[in-house]
XYZ file of C-alpha atoms in Angstrom:
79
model
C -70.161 -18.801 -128.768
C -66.786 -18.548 -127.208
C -66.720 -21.833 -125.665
C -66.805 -24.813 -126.809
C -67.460 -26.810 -123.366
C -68.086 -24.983 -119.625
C -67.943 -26.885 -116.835
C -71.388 -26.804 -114.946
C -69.415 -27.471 -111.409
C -67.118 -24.645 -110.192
C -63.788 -26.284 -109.403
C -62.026 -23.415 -107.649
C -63.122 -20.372 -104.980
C -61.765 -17.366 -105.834
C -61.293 -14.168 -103.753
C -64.978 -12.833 -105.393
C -66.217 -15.653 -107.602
C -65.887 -19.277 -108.398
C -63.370 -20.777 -111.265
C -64.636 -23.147 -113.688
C -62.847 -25.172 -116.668
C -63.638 -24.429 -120.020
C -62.422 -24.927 -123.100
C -62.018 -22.219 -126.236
C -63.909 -23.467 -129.681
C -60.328 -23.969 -130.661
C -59.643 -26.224 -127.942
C -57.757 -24.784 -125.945
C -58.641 -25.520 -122.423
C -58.974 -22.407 -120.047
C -60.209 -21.326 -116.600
C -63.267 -18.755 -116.246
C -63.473 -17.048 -112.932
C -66.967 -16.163 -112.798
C -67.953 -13.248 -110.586
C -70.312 -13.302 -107.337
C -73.421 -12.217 -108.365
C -74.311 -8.990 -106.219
C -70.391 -9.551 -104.335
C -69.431 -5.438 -105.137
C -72.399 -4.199 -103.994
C -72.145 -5.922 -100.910
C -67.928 -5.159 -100.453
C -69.091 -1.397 -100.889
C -71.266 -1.960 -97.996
C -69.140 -3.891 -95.935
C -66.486 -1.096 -96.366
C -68.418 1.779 -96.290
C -69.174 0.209 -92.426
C -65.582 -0.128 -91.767
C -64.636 3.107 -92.351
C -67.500 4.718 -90.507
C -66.075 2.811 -87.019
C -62.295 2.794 -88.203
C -61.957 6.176 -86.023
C -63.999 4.645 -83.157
C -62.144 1.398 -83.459
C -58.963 3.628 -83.638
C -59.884 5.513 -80.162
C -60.985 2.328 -78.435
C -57.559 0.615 -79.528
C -55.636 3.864 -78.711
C -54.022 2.627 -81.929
C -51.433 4.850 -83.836
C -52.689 3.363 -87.308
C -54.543 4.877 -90.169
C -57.568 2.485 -90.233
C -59.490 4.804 -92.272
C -56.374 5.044 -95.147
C -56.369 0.743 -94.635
C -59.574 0.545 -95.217
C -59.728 3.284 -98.597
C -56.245 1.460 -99.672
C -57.715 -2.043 -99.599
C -61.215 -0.879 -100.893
C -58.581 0.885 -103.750
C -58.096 -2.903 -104.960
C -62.141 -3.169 -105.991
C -62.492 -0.142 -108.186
């Protein structure tokens, strides 16, 4: 085992997952951010949507922004 203790209550939120303390088998004490279960699968959704209606949104807006480019750039961040 890595750990030595895991804390059984998250004690953070993090952008995708929860943090929790642990600490190493040599004691040193550590935080674990522990993933979503099922969280990229649903951000691929989510922007998949978004950039589908980004050109609509664009039109409606009469916006002079790239919303399809936002939304590949930020969805960039998740590969």
């Amino acid at each position: 085992s890595v750990f030595k203790e895991f804390s059984t209550e998250p004690v953070a939120a993090a952008s995708i997952g929860q943090v929790y303390k642990a600490t190493l088998m040599d004691g040193t004490k550590v935080a674990v951010k522990v993933q979503r279960p099922g969280v990229l699968k649903q951000i691929a959704v989510d922007l998949h949507v978004a950039r589908e209606f980004a050109p609509t949104y664009k039109k409606i807006l009469k916006a002079n922004t790239d919303f399809v480019g936002l939304v590949d750039e930020w969805g960039g961040g998740f590969i």
